[in-house]
Tab-separated table of C-alpha atoms in Angstrom:
chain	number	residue	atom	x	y	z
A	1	UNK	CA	88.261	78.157	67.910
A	2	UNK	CA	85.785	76.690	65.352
A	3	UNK	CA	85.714	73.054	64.928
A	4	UNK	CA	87.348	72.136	61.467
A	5	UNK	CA	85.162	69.946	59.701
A	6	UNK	CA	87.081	66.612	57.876
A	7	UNK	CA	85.130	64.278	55.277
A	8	UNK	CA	84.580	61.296	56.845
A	9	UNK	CA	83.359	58.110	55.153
A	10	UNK	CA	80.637	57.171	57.632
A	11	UNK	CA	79.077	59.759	56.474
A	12	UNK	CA	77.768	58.344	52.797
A	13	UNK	CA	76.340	55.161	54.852
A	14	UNK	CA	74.467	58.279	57.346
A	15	UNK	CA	73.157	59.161	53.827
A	16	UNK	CA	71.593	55.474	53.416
A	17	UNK	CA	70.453	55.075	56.667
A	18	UNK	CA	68.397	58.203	56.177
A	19	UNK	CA	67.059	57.339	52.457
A	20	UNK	CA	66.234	53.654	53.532
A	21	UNK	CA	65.401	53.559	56.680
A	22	UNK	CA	62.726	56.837	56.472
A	23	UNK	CA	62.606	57.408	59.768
A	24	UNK	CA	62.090	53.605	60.939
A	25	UNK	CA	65.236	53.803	63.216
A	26	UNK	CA	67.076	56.130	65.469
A	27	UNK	CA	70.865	56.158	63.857
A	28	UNK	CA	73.309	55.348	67.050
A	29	UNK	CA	76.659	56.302	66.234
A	30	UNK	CA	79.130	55.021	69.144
A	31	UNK	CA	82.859	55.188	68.805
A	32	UNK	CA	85.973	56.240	71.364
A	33	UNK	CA	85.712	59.697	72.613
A	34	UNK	CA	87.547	62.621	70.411
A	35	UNK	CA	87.017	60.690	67.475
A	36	UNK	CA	84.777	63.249	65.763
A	37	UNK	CA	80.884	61.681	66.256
A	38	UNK	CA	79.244	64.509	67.629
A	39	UNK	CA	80.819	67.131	64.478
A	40	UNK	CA	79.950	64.636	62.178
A	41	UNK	CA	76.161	64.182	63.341
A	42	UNK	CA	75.503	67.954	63.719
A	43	UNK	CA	77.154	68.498	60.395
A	44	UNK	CA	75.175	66.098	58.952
A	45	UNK	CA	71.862	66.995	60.529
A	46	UNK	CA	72.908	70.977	59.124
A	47	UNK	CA	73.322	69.793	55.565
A	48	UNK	CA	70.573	67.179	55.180
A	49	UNK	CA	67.638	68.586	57.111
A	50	UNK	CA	65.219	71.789	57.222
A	51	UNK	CA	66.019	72.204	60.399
A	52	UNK	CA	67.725	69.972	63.801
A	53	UNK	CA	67.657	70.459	67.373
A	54	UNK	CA	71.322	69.579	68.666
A	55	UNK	CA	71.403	68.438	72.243
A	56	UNK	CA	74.618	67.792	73.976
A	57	UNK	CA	73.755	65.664	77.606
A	58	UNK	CA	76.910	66.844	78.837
A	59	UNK	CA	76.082	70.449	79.092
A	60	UNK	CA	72.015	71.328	78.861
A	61	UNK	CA	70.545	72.424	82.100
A	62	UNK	CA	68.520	69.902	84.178
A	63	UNK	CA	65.477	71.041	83.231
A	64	UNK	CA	65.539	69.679	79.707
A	65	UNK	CA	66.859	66.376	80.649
A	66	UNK	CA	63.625	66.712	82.760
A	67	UNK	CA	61.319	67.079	80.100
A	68	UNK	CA	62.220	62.941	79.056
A	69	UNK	CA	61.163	61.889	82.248
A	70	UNK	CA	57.294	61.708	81.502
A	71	UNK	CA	57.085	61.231	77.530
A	72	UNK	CA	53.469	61.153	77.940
A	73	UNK	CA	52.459	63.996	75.994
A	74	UNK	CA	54.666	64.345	72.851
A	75	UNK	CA	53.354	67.566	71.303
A	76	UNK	CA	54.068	69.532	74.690
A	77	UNK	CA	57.496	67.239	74.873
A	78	UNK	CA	58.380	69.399	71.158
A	79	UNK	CA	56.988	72.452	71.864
A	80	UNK	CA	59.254	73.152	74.993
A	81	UNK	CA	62.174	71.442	73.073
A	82	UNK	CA	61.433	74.631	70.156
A	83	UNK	CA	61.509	77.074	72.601
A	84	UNK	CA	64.338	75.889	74.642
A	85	UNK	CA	66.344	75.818	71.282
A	86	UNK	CA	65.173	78.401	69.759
A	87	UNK	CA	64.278	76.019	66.528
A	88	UNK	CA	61.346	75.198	64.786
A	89	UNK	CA	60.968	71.573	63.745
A	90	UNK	CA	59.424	70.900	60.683
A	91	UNK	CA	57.912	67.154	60.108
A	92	UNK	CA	59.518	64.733	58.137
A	93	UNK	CA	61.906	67.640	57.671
A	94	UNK	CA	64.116	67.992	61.074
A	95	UNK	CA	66.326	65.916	62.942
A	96	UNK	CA	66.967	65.921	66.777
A	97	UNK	CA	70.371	65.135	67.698
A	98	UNK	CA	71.077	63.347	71.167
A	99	UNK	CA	74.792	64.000	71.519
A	100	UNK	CA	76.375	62.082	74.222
A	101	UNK	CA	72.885	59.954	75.117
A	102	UNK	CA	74.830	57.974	77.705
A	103	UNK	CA	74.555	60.903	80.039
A	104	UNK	CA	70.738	60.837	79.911
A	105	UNK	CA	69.397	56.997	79.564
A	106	UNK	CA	65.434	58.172	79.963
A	107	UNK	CA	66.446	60.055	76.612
A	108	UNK	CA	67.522	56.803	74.990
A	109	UNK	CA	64.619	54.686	76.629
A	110	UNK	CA	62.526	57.472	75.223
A	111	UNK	CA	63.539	56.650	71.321
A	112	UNK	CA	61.172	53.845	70.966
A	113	UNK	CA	58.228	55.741	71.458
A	114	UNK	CA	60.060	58.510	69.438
A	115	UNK	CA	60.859	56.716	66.274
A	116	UNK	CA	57.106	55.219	66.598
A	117	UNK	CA	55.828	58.489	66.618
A	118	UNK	CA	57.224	59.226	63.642
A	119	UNK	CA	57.316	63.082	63.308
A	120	UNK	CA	61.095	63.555	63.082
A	121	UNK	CA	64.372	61.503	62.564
A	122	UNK	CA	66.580	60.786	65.436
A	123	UNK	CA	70.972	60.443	65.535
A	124	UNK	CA	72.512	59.539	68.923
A	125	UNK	CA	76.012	59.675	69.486
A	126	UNK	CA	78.065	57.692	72.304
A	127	UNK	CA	80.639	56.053	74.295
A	128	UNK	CA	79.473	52.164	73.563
A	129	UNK	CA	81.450	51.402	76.879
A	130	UNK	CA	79.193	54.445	78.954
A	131	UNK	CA	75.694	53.337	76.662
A	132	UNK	CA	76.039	49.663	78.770
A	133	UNK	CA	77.181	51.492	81.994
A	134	UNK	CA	73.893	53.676	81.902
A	135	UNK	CA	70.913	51.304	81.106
A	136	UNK	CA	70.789	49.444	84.139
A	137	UNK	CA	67.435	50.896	84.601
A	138	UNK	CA	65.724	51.448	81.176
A	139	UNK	CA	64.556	49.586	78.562
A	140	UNK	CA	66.986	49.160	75.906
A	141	UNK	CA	65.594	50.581	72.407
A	142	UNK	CA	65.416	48.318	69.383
A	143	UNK	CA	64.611	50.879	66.626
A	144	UNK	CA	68.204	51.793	66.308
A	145	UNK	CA	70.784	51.463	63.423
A	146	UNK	CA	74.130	51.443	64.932
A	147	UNK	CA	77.520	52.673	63.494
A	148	UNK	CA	81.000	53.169	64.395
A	149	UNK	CA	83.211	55.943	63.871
A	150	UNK	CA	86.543	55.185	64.165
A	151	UNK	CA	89.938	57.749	63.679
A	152	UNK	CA	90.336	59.147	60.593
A	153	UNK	CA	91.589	56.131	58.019
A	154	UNK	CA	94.543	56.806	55.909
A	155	UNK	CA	92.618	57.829	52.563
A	156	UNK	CA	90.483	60.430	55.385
A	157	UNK	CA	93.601	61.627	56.370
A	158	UNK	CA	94.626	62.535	52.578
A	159	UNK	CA	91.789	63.625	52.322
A	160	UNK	CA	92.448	66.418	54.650
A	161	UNK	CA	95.752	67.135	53.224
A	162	UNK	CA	93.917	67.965	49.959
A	163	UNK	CA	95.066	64.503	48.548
A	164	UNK	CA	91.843	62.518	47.166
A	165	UNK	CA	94.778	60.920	43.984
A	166	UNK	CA	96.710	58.960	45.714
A	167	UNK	CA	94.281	56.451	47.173
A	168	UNK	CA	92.581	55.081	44.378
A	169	UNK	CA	95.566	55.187	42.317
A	170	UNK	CA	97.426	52.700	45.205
A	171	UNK	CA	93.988	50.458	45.059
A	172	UNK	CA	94.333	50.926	41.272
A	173	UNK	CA	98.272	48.981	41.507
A	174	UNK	CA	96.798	46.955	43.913
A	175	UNK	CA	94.235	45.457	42.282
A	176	UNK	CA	96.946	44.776	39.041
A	177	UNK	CA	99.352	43.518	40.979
A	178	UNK	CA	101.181	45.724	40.062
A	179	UNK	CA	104.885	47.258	41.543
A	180	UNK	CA	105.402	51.224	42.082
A	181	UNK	CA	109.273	51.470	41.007
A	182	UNK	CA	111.310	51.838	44.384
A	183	UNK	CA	111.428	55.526	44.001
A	184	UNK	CA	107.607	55.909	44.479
A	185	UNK	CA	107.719	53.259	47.220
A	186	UNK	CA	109.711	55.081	48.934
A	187	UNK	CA	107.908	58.654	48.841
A	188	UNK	CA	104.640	57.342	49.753
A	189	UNK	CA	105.996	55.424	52.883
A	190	UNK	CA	107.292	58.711	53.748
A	191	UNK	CA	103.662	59.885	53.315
A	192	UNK	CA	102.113	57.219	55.586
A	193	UNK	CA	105.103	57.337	58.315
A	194	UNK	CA	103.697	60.870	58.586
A	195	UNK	CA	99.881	59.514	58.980
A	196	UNK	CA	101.726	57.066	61.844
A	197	UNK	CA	102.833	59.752	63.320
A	198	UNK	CA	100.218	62.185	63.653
A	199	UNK	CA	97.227	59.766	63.265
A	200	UNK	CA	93.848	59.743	62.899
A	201	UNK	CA	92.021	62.214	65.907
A	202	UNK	CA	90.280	64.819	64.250
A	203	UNK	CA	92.251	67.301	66.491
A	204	UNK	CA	95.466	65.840	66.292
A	205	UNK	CA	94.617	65.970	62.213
A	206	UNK	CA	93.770	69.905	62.583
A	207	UNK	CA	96.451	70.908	64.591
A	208	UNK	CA	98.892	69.596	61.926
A	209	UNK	CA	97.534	71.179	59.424
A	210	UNK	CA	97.215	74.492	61.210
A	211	UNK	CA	100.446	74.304	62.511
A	212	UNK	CA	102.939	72.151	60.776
A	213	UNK	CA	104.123	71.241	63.771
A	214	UNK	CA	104.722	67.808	65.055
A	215	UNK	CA	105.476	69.010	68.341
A	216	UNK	CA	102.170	70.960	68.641
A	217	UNK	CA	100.724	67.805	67.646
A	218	UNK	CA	101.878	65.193	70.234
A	219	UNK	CA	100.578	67.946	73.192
A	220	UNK	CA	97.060	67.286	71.743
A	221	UNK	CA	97.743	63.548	71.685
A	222	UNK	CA	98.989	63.655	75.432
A	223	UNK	CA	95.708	65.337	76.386
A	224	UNK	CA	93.259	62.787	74.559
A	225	UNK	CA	95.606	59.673	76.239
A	226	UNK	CA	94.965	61.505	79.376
A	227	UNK	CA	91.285	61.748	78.856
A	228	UNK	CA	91.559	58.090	77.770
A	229	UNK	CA	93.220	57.426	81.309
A	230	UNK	CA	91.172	59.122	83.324
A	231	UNK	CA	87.906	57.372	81.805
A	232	UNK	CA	89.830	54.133	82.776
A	233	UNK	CA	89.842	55.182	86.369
A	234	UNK	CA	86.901	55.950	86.633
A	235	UNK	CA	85.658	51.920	85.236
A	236	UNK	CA	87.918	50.641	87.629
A	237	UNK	CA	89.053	52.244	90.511
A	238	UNK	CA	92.281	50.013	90.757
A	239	UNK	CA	94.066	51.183	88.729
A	240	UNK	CA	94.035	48.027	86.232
A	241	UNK	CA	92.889	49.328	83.416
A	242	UNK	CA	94.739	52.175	83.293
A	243	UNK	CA	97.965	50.479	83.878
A	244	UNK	CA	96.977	47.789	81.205
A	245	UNK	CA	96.212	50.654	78.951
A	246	UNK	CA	99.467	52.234	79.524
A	247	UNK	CA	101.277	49.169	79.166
A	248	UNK	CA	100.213	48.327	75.675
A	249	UNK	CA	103.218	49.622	73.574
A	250	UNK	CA	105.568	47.635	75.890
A	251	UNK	CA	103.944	44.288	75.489
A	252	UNK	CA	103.369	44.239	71.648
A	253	UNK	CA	107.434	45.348	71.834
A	254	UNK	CA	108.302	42.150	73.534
A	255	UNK	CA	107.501	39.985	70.869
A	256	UNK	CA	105.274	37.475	73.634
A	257	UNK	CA	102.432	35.870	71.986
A	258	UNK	CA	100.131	37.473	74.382
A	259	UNK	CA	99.100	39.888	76.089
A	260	UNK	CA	100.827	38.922	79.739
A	261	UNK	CA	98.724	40.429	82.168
A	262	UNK	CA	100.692	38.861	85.074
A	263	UNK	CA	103.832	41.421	84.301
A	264	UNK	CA	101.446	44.042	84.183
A	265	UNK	CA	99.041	43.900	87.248
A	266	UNK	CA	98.029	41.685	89.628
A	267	UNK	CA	95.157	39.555	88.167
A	268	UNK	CA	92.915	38.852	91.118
A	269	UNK	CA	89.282	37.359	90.380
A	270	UNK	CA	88.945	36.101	86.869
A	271	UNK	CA	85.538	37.074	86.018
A	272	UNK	CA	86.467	40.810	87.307
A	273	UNK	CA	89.934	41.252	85.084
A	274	UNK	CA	87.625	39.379	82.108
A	275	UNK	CA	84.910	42.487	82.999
A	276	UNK	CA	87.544	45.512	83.137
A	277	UNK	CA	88.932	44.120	79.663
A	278	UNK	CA	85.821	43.845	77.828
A	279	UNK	CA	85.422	47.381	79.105
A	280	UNK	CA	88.495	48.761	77.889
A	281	UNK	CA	87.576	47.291	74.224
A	282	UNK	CA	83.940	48.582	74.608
A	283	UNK	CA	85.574	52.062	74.977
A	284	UNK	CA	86.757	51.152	71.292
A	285	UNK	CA	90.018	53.039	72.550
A	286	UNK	CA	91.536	49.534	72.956
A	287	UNK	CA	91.325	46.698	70.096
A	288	UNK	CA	91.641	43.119	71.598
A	289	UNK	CA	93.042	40.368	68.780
A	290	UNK	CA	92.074	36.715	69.898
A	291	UNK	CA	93.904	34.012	69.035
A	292	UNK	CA	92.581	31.820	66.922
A	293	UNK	CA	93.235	27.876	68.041
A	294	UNK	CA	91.892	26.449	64.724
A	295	UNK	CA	92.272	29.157	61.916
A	296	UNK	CA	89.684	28.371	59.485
A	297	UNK	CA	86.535	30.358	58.525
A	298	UNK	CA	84.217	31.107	61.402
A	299	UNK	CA	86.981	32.169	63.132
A	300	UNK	CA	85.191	34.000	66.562
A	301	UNK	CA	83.882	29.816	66.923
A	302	UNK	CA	87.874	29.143	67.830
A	303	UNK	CA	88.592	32.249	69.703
A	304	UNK	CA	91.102	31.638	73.099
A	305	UNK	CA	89.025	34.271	75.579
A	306	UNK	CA	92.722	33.911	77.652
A	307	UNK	CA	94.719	34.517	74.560
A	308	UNK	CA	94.934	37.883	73.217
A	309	UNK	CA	96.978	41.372	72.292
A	310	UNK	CA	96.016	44.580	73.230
A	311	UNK	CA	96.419	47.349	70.447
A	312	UNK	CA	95.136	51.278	70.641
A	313	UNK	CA	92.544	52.237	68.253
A	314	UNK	CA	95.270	55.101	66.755
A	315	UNK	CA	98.803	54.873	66.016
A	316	UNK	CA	99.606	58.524	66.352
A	317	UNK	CA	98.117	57.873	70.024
A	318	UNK	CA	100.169	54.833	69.933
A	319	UNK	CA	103.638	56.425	68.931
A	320	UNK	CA	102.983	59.018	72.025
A	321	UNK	CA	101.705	56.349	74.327
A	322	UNK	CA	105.529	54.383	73.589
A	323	UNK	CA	107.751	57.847	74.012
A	324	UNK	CA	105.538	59.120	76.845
A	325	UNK	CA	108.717	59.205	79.085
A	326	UNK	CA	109.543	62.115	78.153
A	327	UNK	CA	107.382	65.345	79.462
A	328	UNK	CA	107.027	65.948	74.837
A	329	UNK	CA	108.057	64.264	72.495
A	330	UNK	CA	110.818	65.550	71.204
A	331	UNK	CA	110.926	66.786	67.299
A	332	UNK	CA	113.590	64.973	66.816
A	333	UNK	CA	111.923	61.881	67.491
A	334	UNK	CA	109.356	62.671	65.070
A	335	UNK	CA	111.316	63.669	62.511
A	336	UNK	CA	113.471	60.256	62.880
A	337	UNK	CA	110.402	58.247	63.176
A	338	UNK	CA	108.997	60.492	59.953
A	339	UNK	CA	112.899	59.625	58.032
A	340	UNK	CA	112.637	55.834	59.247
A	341	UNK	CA	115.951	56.566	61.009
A	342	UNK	CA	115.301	55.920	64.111
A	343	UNK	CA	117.487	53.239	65.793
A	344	UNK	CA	114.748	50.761	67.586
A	345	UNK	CA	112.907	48.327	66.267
A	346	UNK	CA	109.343	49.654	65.140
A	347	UNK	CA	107.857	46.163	63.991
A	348	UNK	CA	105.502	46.639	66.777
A	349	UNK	CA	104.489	50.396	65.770
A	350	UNK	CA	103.852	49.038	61.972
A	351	UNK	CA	101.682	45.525	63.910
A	352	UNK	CA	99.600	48.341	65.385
A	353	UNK	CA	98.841	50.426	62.084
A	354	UNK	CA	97.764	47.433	60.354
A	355	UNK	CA	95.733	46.517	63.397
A	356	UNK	CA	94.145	50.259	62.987
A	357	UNK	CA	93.619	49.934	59.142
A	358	UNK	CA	92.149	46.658	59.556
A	359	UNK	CA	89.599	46.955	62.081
A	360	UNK	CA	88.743	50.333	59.992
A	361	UNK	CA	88.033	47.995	57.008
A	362	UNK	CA	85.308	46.235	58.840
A	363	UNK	CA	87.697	43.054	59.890
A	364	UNK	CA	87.724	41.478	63.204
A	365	UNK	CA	91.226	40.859	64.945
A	366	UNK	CA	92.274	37.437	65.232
A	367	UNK	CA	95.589	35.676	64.797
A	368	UNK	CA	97.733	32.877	65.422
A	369	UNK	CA	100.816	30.511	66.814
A	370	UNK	CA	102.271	27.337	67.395
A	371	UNK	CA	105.714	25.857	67.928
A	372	UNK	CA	108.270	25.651	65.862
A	373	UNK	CA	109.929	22.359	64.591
A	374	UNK	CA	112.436	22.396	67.540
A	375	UNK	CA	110.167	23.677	70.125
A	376	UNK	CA	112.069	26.708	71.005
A	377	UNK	CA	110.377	29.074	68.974
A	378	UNK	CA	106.940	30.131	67.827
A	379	UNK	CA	105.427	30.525	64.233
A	380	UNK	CA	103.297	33.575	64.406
A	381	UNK	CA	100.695	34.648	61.799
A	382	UNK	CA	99.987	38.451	62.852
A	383	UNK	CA	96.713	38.705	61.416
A	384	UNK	CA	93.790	36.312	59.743
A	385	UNK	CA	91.556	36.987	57.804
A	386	UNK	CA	88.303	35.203	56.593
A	387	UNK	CA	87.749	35.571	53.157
A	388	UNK	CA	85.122	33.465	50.699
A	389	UNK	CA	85.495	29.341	52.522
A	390	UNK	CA	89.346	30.342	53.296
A	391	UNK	CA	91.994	32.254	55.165
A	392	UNK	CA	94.594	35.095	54.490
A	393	UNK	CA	96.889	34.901	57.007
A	394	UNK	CA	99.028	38.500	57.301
A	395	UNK	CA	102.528	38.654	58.559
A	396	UNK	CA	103.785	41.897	59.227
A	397	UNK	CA	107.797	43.271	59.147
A	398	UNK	CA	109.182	46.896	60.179
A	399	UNK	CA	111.992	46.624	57.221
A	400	UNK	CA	111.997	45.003	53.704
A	401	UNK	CA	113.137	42.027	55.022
A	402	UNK	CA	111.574	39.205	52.395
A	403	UNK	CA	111.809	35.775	54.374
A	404	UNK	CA	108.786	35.190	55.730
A	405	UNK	CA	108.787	31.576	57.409
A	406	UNK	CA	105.822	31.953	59.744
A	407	UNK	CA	103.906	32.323	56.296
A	408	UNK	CA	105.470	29.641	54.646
A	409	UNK	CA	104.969	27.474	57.650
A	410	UNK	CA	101.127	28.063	57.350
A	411	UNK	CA	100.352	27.753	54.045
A	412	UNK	CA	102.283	24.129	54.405
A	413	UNK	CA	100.740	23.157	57.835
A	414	UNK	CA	97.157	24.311	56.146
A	415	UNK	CA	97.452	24.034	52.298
A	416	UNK	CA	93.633	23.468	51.921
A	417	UNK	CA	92.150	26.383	53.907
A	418	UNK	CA	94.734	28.881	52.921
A	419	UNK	CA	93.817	31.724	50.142
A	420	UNK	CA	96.397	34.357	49.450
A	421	UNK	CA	99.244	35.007	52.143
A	422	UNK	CA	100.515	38.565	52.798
A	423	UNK	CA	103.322	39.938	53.815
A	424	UNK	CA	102.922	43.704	55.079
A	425	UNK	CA	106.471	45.712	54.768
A	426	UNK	CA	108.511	48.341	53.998
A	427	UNK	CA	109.244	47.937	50.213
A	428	UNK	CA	107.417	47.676	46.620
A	429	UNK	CA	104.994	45.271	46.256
A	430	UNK	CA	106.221	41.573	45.003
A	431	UNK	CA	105.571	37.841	44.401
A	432	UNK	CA	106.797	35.245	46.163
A	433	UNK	CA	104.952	31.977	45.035
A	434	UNK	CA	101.320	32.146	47.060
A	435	UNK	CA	102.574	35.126	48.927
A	436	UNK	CA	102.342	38.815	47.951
A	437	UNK	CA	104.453	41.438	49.719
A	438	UNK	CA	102.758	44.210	50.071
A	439	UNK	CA	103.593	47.597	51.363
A	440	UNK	CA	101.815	48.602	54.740
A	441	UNK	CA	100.384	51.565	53.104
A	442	UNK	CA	97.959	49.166	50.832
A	443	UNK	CA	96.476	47.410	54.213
A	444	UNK	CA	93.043	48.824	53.451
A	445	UNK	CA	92.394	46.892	50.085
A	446	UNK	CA	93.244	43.695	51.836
């Protein structure tokens, strides 16, 4: 089956790389496997070049990852590459793709002299966590421009429904400040439960459109979480990181204000749980949120390394990853999820999306607690954000509830470093004194 081809963002700054750069760089585009970098790069190289050599390290014979051995002689190094490929390169006119580069580090090492050379433009795609597994013996290239593709955002996935309106009209109301009418509210909710539910994988995206099935759509999901899985095995041999991975949905649903690693596994060494978690987030299939101990700008300078939550990089992965108990996931489930009728408490689905949307957006994770007057409780700002010499802290609710005393907390507890607070929910967007309720499905213009 051919590979449907979505519009993806990344690729207008692909189109500035290539105009501004002029061949100075290799472009590196890393990202969590099945998240659509190696379509995007030969689609790009197709409709912005003469001509491209495509060269996927996961399948060519050993002969051609051969040839980057002994980079010695670069016109024979091109002239067996033409043949191989039955493509002629044109200079200043071609691109050579190096799909999946982790699988052949003398190919990477080899981009230096490469991009020196000058003759043609260069795109690599790759696992960021597999890049730093396989370069314990080459020398790391500097000419590169790096990029990440992450799962389709929520104006990508309207995109694909044949919806480019909706988007800028919502940043359009957001901008004004202005309110929808409940009626609206309501439909387009509807419209982003069903981006929830399928999410952002380029397949998952496809099969939903081929099939209008949601059904049809969580048995692709299942197979990229069990790809995910089995990459997590293969890190660590344990077992940790898989479990940890697993374990994700159930943690953020237990309202702790960490991640609580001790319920989950058994820690062991320090330094080697500190190594399999920066793994997981290198895979970019995890995002890690720090806390922040002093929320003001410069935020990574007050990051808590032992104080974190784990969210998945897509929340139709997400929603399959919580319901996995079940050999599929049921249609009803998705249809209840889809109607917001489903019984359980889905704050922590909703924490995840705006997790998604905001990492998307170019934001890092970070966010915060402390006790409560009494010392039984916790005020907990979901999400911070560093904007201009202040803060936006984020809370985020599963209904239209409007009390929002974590919020209020801050904003008194930090009046000076505070900007605009947010409140992320379920209804039409509102004012309430500094704060703005917003609707979850305007995250992205945050």
């Amino acid at each position: 089956m051919e590979t449907k081809v979505f519009r993806r963002k990344l690729y207008d700054k692909m189109l500035q790389w290539k105009a501004e750069r002029g061949g100075s760089t290799a472009l590196l585009i890393k990202g969590a496997r099945r998240v659509g970098k190696s379509t995007l790069a030969e689609t790009f190289a197709k409709n912005e070049y003469d001509s491209y050599l495509f060269i996927d390290f996961t399948e060519v014979s050993q002969d051609i990852r051969d040839l980057f051995n002994d980079i010695s002689d670069l016109d024979s190094l091109f002239l067996q590459l033409q043949f191989k490929f039955h493509t002629r390169l044109y200079p200043k006119k071609s691109v050579i793709v190096f799909d999946e580069v982790q699988n052949c580090p003398m190919a990477r090492q080899a981009i230096r002299k490469l991009v020196k050379d000058g003759r043609y433009d260069y795109i690599e795609t790759g696992s960021l966590m597999s890049i730093r597994k396989n370069v314990q013996n080459i020398r790391i290239p500097s000419e590169e421009t790096r990029m990440t593709l992450y799962p389709m955002d929520y104006e990508e996935f309207r995109w694909a429904l044949g919806d480019e309106a909706t988007i800028p009209l919502l940043n359009d109301a957001f901008e004004m400040r202005k309110g929808l009418g409940d009626a609206v509210t309501r439909q387009l909710l509807r419209d982003f439960r069903l981006y929830m539910l399928v999410g952002g994988m380029p397949q998952a995206v496809s099969k939903y459109i081929e099939t209008n099935d949601l059904g049809a759509v969580d048995a692709i999901k299942r197979e990229i979480l069990e790809l995910y899985a089995d990459d997590f095995r293969k890190i660590d041999p344990t077992g940790k990181a898989t479990k940890m991975f697993y374990a994700i949905p159930g943690q953020l649903n237990s309202n702790a204000t960490r991640y609580q690693l001790s319920s989950v596994v058994e820690q062991g060494k320090k330094d080697r749980v500190e190594e399999i978690i920066q793994d997981m987030e290198d895979s970019q299939v995890v995002m890690i949120a720090h806390h922040s101990n002093d929320p003001n700008v410069g935020l990574p300078l007050h990051e808590d390394s032992d104080r974190y939550k784990m969210y998945l990089n897509d929340t139709g992965l997400f929603i399959t990853l919580a319901f996995r108990d079940k050999d599929i996931t049921e249609n009803v489930i998705y249809q209840k999820l889809l109607n917001d009728k489903l019984s359980a408490d889905l704050g922590y689905v909703y924490e995840n999306v705006v997790a998604q949307m905001l990492k998307a957006s170019g934001n890092e994770l970070f966010y915060h607690t402390w006790p409560t007057e009494s010392g039984k409780h916790n005020y907990e700002i979901d999400f911070l954000l560093s904007r201009g010499s202040k803060v936006c802290p984020i809370e985020v609710k599963s209904s239209g509830y409007k009390t929002h005393a974590s919020l209020d907390a801050f904003m008194k507890k930090y009046p000076e470093r505070t900007a605009q607070g947010y409140l992320l929910y379920t209804k039409d967007m509102r004012k309430d004194s500094r704060i703005l309720l917003t609707p979850v499905f305007m995250t992205m213009f945050l």
